[in-house]
mmCIF file of C-alpha atoms in Angstrom:
data_model
loop_
_atom_site.group_PDB
_atom_site.id
_atom_site.type_symbol
_atom_site.label_atom_id
_atom_site.label_comp_id
_atom_site.label_asym_id
_atom_site.label_seq_id
_atom_site.Cartn_x
_atom_site.Cartn_y
_atom_site.Cartn_z
ATOM 1 C CA PRO E 1033 16.431 4.008 6.081
ATOM 2 C CA TYR E 1034 17.845 2.945 2.713
ATOM 3 C CA LEU E 1035 20.122 4.374 -0.332
ATOM 4 C CA LYS E 1036 19.400 8.148 -0.801
ATOM 5 C CA MET E 1037 16.989 8.657 -3.726
ATOM 6 C CA LYS E 1038 17.272 10.994 -6.756
ATOM 7 C CA GLN E 1039 14.009 12.673 -5.379
ATOM 8 C CA ARG E 1040 15.664 14.217 -2.837
ATOM 9 C CA THR E 1041 17.519 16.330 -5.200
ATOM 10 C CA ASP E 1042 14.585 18.666 -6.058
ATOM 11 C CA ASP E 1043 15.263 21.803 -3.897
ATOM 12 C CA LYS E 1044 11.516 22.606 -3.749
ATOM 13 C CA TYR E 1045 10.891 19.914 -1.432
ATOM 14 C CA ALA E 1046 13.156 21.457 0.942
ATOM 15 C CA ASP E 1047 11.233 24.783 0.963
ATOM 16 C CA PRO E 1048 8.390 24.441 3.676
ATOM 17 C CA GLU E 1049 6.292 27.151 1.580
ATOM 18 C CA MET E 1050 6.423 25.373 -1.542
ATOM 19 C CA ILE E 1051 5.436 21.956 0.298
ATOM 20 C CA ARG E 1052 2.628 23.816 1.702
ATOM 21 C CA HIS E 1053 1.631 24.862 -1.855
ATOM 22 C CA PHE E 1054 1.880 21.530 -3.257
ATOM 23 C CA ILE E 1055 -0.200 20.084 -0.342
ATOM 24 C CA SER E 1056 -2.933 22.729 -0.552
ATOM 25 C CA GLU E 1057 -3.102 21.963 -4.612
ATOM 26 C CA TYR E 1058 -3.319 18.199 -3.976
ATOM 27 C CA TYR E 1059 -5.839 18.296 -1.370
ATOM 28 C CA ALA E 1060 -7.748 20.688 -3.755
ATOM 29 C CA LEU E 1061 -7.624 17.673 -6.383
ATOM 30 C CA VAL E 1062 -8.669 15.065 -3.622
ATOM 31 C CA GLY E 1063 -11.608 17.546 -2.868
ATOM 32 C CA GLU E 1064 -12.760 17.659 -6.646
ATOM 33 C CA VAL E 1065 -12.485 13.976 -6.757
ATOM 34 C CA ASP E 1066 -14.598 13.526 -3.624
ATOM 35 C CA ALA E 1067 -17.446 16.026 -5.178
ATOM 36 C CA TRP E 1068 -17.578 13.977 -8.379
ATOM 37 C CA VAL E 1069 -18.057 10.566 -6.615
ATOM 38 C CA GLY E 1070 -20.759 12.412 -4.931
ATOM 39 C CA ARG E 1071 -22.353 13.266 -8.092
ATOM 40 C CA LEU E 1072 -21.939 9.763 -9.353
ATOM 41 C CA LEU E 1073 -23.556 8.394 -6.308
ATOM 42 C CA ASP E 1074 -26.462 10.681 -6.593
ATOM 43 C CA ARG E 1075 -27.004 9.975 -10.184
ATOM 44 C CA LEU E 1076 -27.205 5.972 -9.034
ATOM 45 C CA ASP E 1077 -29.954 6.969 -6.825
ATOM 46 C CA GLU E 1078 -31.785 8.832 -9.358
ATOM 47 C CA LEU E 1079 -31.648 5.952 -11.812
ATOM 48 C CA GLY E 1080 -32.841 3.767 -9.450
ATOM 49 C CA LEU E 1081 -29.566 1.722 -9.784
ATOM 50 C CA ALA E 1082 -27.791 1.820 -6.441
ATOM 51 C CA ASP E 1083 -29.370 -1.097 -4.831
ATOM 52 C CA ASN E 1084 -27.865 -3.238 -7.716
ATOM 53 C CA THR E 1085 -24.432 -1.428 -8.077
ATOM 54 C CA LEU E 1086 -21.365 -2.297 -6.515
ATOM 55 C CA VAL E 1087 -19.117 0.819 -6.187
ATOM 56 C CA VAL E 1088 -15.221 0.606 -5.431
ATOM 57 C CA LEU E 1089 -13.354 3.748 -4.563
ATOM 58 C CA THR E 1090 -9.726 3.588 -4.358
ATOM 59 C CA SER E 1091 -6.393 4.871 -6.049
ATOM 60 C CA ASP E 1092 -3.392 3.453 -7.387
ATOM 61 C CA HIS E 1093 -0.727 5.419 -5.123
ATOM 62 C CA GLY E 1094 -0.481 8.044 -2.907
ATOM 63 C CA GLU E 1095 2.002 11.297 -3.120
ATOM 64 C CA MET E 1096 4.975 11.854 -0.581
ATOM 65 C CA LEU E 1097 4.365 15.599 -0.899
ATOM 66 C CA GLY E 1098 7.679 16.413 0.752
ATOM 67 C CA SER E 1099 7.392 13.668 3.723
ATOM 68 C CA HIS E 1100 10.766 12.094 4.118
ATOM 69 C CA GLY E 1101 12.010 14.880 1.770
ATOM 70 C CA LEU E 1102 10.537 12.993 -1.216
ATOM 71 C CA ARG E 1103 8.059 13.535 -4.072
ATOM 72 C CA GLY E 1104 6.367 10.973 -6.169
ATOM 73 C CA LYS E 1105 4.838 7.747 -5.615
ATOM 74 C CA PHE E 1106 8.274 5.497 -5.953
ATOM 75 C CA CYS E 1107 8.307 4.279 -2.215
ATOM 76 C CA PHE E 1108 6.968 1.998 0.134
ATOM 77 C CA TYR E 1109 6.407 4.615 2.946
ATOM 78 C CA GLU E 1110 2.833 5.089 4.251
ATOM 79 C CA GLU E 1111 2.323 8.501 2.289
ATOM 80 C CA SER E 1112 2.616 6.511 -1.122
ATOM 81 C CA SER E 1113 1.648 2.872 -0.379
ATOM 82 C CA HIS E 1114 -1.416 3.512 1.870
ATOM 83 C CA VAL E 1115 -4.450 4.205 -0.177
ATOM 84 C CA PRO E 1116 -8.004 4.508 0.296
ATOM 85 C CA MET E 1117 -10.254 1.590 -0.325
ATOM 86 C CA ILE E 1118 -13.985 2.027 -0.006
ATOM 87 C CA ILE E 1119 -16.794 -0.451 -1.237
ATOM 88 C CA ARG E 1120 -20.636 0.041 -1.129
ATOM 89 C CA PHE E 1121 -23.102 -2.645 -2.285
ATOM 90 C CA PRO E 1122 -26.309 -2.155 -0.715
ATOM 91 C CA GLY E 1123 -27.979 -4.878 0.891
ATOM 92 C CA ARG E 1124 -24.889 -7.113 0.483
ATOM 93 C CA LEU E 1125 -22.464 -5.165 2.535
ATOM 94 C CA GLU E 1126 -23.040 -3.865 6.063
ATOM 95 C CA PRO E 1127 -22.337 0.015 6.013
ATOM 96 C CA GLY E 1128 -19.929 1.025 8.423
ATOM 97 C CA THR E 1129 -18.065 -2.032 8.159
ATOM 98 C CA THR E 1130 -14.188 -1.751 8.678
ATOM 99 C CA VAL E 1131 -11.538 -4.069 7.835
ATOM 100 C CA THR E 1132 -8.285 -3.447 9.908
ATOM 101 C CA ALA E 1133 -6.341 -6.116 8.064
ATOM 102 C CA PRO E 1134 -4.095 -4.932 5.239
ATOM 103 C CA VAL E 1135 -5.410 -5.410 1.714
ATOM 104 C CA SER E 1136 -4.381 -4.988 -1.347
ATOM 105 C CA ASN E 1137 -5.900 -3.734 -4.915
ATOM 106 C CA MET E 1138 -4.829 -6.511 -6.498
ATOM 107 C CA ASP E 1139 -7.698 -8.339 -4.373
ATOM 108 C CA LEU E 1140 -10.266 -6.598 -6.023
ATOM 109 C CA PHE E 1141 -10.711 -8.419 -9.361
ATOM 110 C CA ALA E 1142 -11.228 -11.996 -6.967
ATOM 111 C CA THR E 1143 -13.528 -9.524 -4.460
ATOM 112 C CA ILE E 1144 -15.897 -8.165 -7.458
ATOM 113 C CA LEU E 1145 -16.293 -11.593 -8.876
ATOM 114 C CA ASP E 1146 -17.282 -13.106 -5.741
ATOM 115 C CA TYR E 1147 -19.756 -10.349 -4.698
ATOM 116 C CA LEU E 1148 -21.359 -10.583 -8.239
ATOM 117 C CA ASP E 1149 -21.512 -14.645 -8.008
ATOM 118 C CA VAL E 1150 -19.186 -14.822 -10.944
ATOM 119 C CA PRO E 1151 -16.960 -18.003 -11.047
ATOM 120 C CA PRO E 1152 -13.347 -17.146 -9.787
ATOM 121 C CA HIS E 1153 -10.500 -16.659 -12.360
ATOM 122 C CA ASP E 1154 -6.735 -16.968 -11.588
ATOM 123 C CA SER E 1155 -5.113 -13.904 -10.288
ATOM 124 C CA ASP E 1156 -2.560 -12.801 -7.879
ATOM 125 C CA GLY E 1157 -5.182 -11.375 -5.488
ATOM 126 C CA LYS E 1158 -7.930 -13.272 -3.318
ATOM 127 C CA SER E 1159 -11.574 -12.076 -2.323
ATOM 128 C CA LEU E 1160 -11.733 -9.831 0.670
ATOM 129 C CA ARG E 1161 -15.211 -11.115 1.255
ATOM 130 C CA GLY E 1162 -14.222 -13.153 4.349
ATOM 131 C CA LEU E 1163 -12.315 -10.024 5.939
ATOM 132 C CA ILE E 1164 -15.312 -8.007 4.937
ATOM 133 C CA GLU E 1165 -17.980 -10.245 6.359
ATOM 134 C CA GLY E 1166 -15.817 -11.512 9.519
ATOM 135 C CA THR E 1167 -15.349 -15.173 8.573
ATOM 136 C CA ALA E 1168 -11.708 -14.894 7.634
ATOM 137 C CA ASP E 1169 -8.406 -14.419 9.842
ATOM 138 C CA GLU E 1170 -7.645 -10.632 10.340
ATOM 139 C CA ASP E 1171 -4.204 -11.968 10.946
ATOM 140 C CA ALA E 1172 -3.483 -11.358 7.191
ATOM 141 C CA TYR E 1173 -0.561 -10.007 5.125
ATOM 142 C CA VAL E 1174 0.198 -7.831 2.035
ATOM 143 C CA VAL E 1175 3.193 -8.075 -0.354
ATOM 144 C CA THR E 1176 3.859 -5.387 -2.822
ATOM 145 C CA GLU E 1177 6.571 -4.587 -5.378
ATOM 146 C CA TRP E 1178 8.497 -2.163 -7.016
ATOM 147 C CA LEU E 1179 10.913 -3.286 -9.833
ATOM 148 C CA SER E 1180 11.852 -0.257 -11.630
ATOM 149 C CA ASP E 1181 15.059 0.799 -9.829
ATOM 150 C CA LEU E 1182 16.446 -2.418 -8.220
ATOM 151 C CA GLN E 1183 19.607 -0.722 -7.143
ATOM 152 C CA GLY E 1184 18.145 2.501 -5.605
ATOM 153 C CA LYS E 1185 15.073 1.531 -3.700
ATOM 154 C CA PRO E 1186 13.444 -1.545 -1.860
ATOM 155 C CA SER E 1187 11.985 -3.992 -4.296
ATOM 156 C CA HIS E 1188 9.343 -5.597 -2.283
ATOM 157 C CA MET E 1189 7.328 -4.506 0.977
ATOM 158 C CA VAL E 1190 5.505 -6.725 3.433
ATOM 159 C CA VAL E 1191 2.885 -5.367 6.073
ATOM 160 C CA LYS E 1192 1.354 -7.649 8.478
ATOM 161 C CA GLY E 1193 -0.123 -6.917 12.230
ATOM 162 C CA GLY E 1194 0.937 -3.371 12.117
ATOM 163 C CA TRP E 1195 4.793 -4.126 11.110
ATOM 164 C CA LYS E 1196 6.141 -3.012 7.610
ATOM 165 C CA LEU E 1197 9.202 -4.643 6.009
ATOM 166 C CA MET E 1198 10.916 -2.917 2.957
ATOM 167 C CA ARG E 1199 13.368 -5.645 1.490
ATOM 168 C CA PRO E 1200 15.952 -5.029 -1.260
ATOM 169 C CA ASP E 1201 16.330 -7.232 -4.269
ATOM 170 C CA PRO E 1202 19.111 -9.670 -3.812
ATOM 171 C CA SER E 1203 21.268 -7.847 -6.538
ATOM 172 C CA ALA E 1204 21.128 -4.437 -4.694
ATOM 173 C CA ARG E 1205 24.499 -3.909 -2.840
ATOM 174 C CA LYS E 1206 23.764 -0.240 -1.407
ATOM 175 C CA VAL E 1207 19.707 -0.682 -0.496
ATOM 176 C CA ARG E 1208 19.258 -1.757 3.381
ATOM 177 C CA LYS E 1209 16.280 -3.807 4.759
ATOM 178 C CA ALA E 1210 13.846 -1.343 6.921
ATOM 179 C CA LEU E 1211 11.593 -2.472 9.566
ATOM 180 C CA TYR E 1212 9.013 -0.382 10.948
ATOM 181 C CA PRO E 1213 6.191 -0.792 13.710
ATOM 182 C CA LEU E 1214 3.581 1.501 12.492
ATOM 183 C CA ASP E 1215 1.623 1.680 15.421
ATOM 184 C CA ASP E 1216 4.409 3.021 17.400
ATOM 185 C CA ASP E 1217 6.036 4.862 14.632
ATOM 186 C CA PRO E 1218 3.283 5.782 12.322
ATOM 187 C CA HIS E 1219 5.577 8.595 10.405
ATOM 188 C CA GLU E 1220 8.478 5.753 9.871
ATOM 189 C CA LEU E 1221 11.004 7.888 11.443
ATOM 190 C CA LYS E 1222 13.149 4.903 12.708
ATOM 191 C CA ASN E 1223 14.360 2.063 10.558
ATOM 192 C CA LEU E 1224 14.759 -0.570 13.507
ATOM 193 C CA LEU E 1225 17.214 -2.543 11.543
ATOM 194 C CA ALA E 1226 19.627 0.499 10.935
ATOM 195 C CA ASP E 1227 21.493 -0.235 14.366
ATOM 196 C CA ASP E 1228 23.021 -3.912 14.679
ATOM 197 C CA GLY E 1229 21.637 -3.910 18.293
ATOM 198 C CA ASP E 1230 18.231 -3.063 17.204
ATOM 199 C CA ALA E 1231 18.401 -5.715 14.279
ATOM 200 C CA LYS E 1232 19.295 -8.443 16.494
ATOM 201 C CA ARG E 1233 16.246 -7.752 19.096
ATOM 202 C CA HIS E 1234 13.923 -7.854 15.999
ATOM 203 C CA GLU E 1235 15.290 -11.118 14.158
ATOM 204 C CA ALA E 1236 11.994 -13.068 15.030
ATOM 205 C CA LYS E 1237 9.845 -10.295 13.393
ATOM 206 C CA VAL E 1238 11.977 -9.885 10.332
ATOM 207 C CA ALA E 1239 11.908 -13.732 9.809
ATOM 208 C CA GLU E 1240 7.965 -13.871 10.181
ATOM 209 C CA LEU E 1241 7.799 -11.189 7.644
ATOM 210 C CA GLU E 1242 10.200 -12.978 5.277
ATOM 211 C CA ALA E 1243 8.335 -16.024 5.731
ATOM 212 C CA CYS E 1244 5.238 -14.119 4.093
ATOM 213 C CA PHE E 1245 7.179 -12.927 1.466
ATOM 214 C CA GLN E 1246 8.444 -16.439 0.391
ATOM 215 C CA ALA E 1247 4.846 -17.876 0.853
ATOM 216 C CA TRP E 1248 3.727 -14.952 -1.530
ATOM 217 C CA MET E 1249 6.580 -15.586 -3.895
ATOM 218 C CA LYS E 1250 5.469 -19.147 -4.090
ATOM 219 C CA ARG E 1251 1.841 -18.632 -4.449
ATOM 220 C CA THR E 1252 1.983 -15.980 -7.148
ATOM 221 C CA SER E 1253 4.766 -18.152 -9.019
ATOM 222 C CA ARG E 1254 7.210 -15.421 -8.975
ATOM 223 C CA GLY E 1255 10.220 -17.670 -10.110
ATOM 224 C CA GLY E 1256 8.785 -20.625 -8.126
ATOM 225 C CA LYS E 1257 11.369 -20.678 -5.562
ATOM 226 C CA SER E 1258 12.886 -18.896 -2.316
ATOM 227 C CA VAL E 1259 14.532 -15.175 -3.147
ATOM 228 C CA SER E 1260 16.609 -13.962 -0.007
ATOM 229 C CA ASN E 1261 19.396 -11.590 0.503
#
């Protein structure tokens, strides 16, 4: 969907057997983390601290593991950008609650302060308490950024209502915008903006997501002005 990445040059990620090996090792590591999280939770129970402890399980990124021919974490595809977030706070959070709106790890700081009844501090995130307790609009959006390779990859991603927009930095000349309907195309196989005809049919959706991006830029004071390309 956008400029060919250096990660594609690794021949190991073109070998199905090697990819299966990488995946099995990665899943083994995930399984080990899960086991240790279980031991930590058990220890909280043993010490009688579980009912007074807010626990958050999340990660900073996923791993492409050969998807789209890529490795590592350096892109906005779901395998890299969609990570777990589980919060437990007995007596304060209803077990089994699921938030379907997109959220960000940047929101955890404000959320933790909110649930611990600590006065809020300035941050780029916002408390998820309203979404968790059903008092906020589920039509939320998330913007993330990756600024280490402005000429080779999109610099920002906007996710809202089952749609994802990847947008390049204005200085990039060889990186294209990409639009994916995640409900219909969960593996992000067709960039709806790659074809001029499709791009015109989706102008309104792109404009909606661009407006979210501009609002985020203004709210987080990243330059304090609109950015277009």
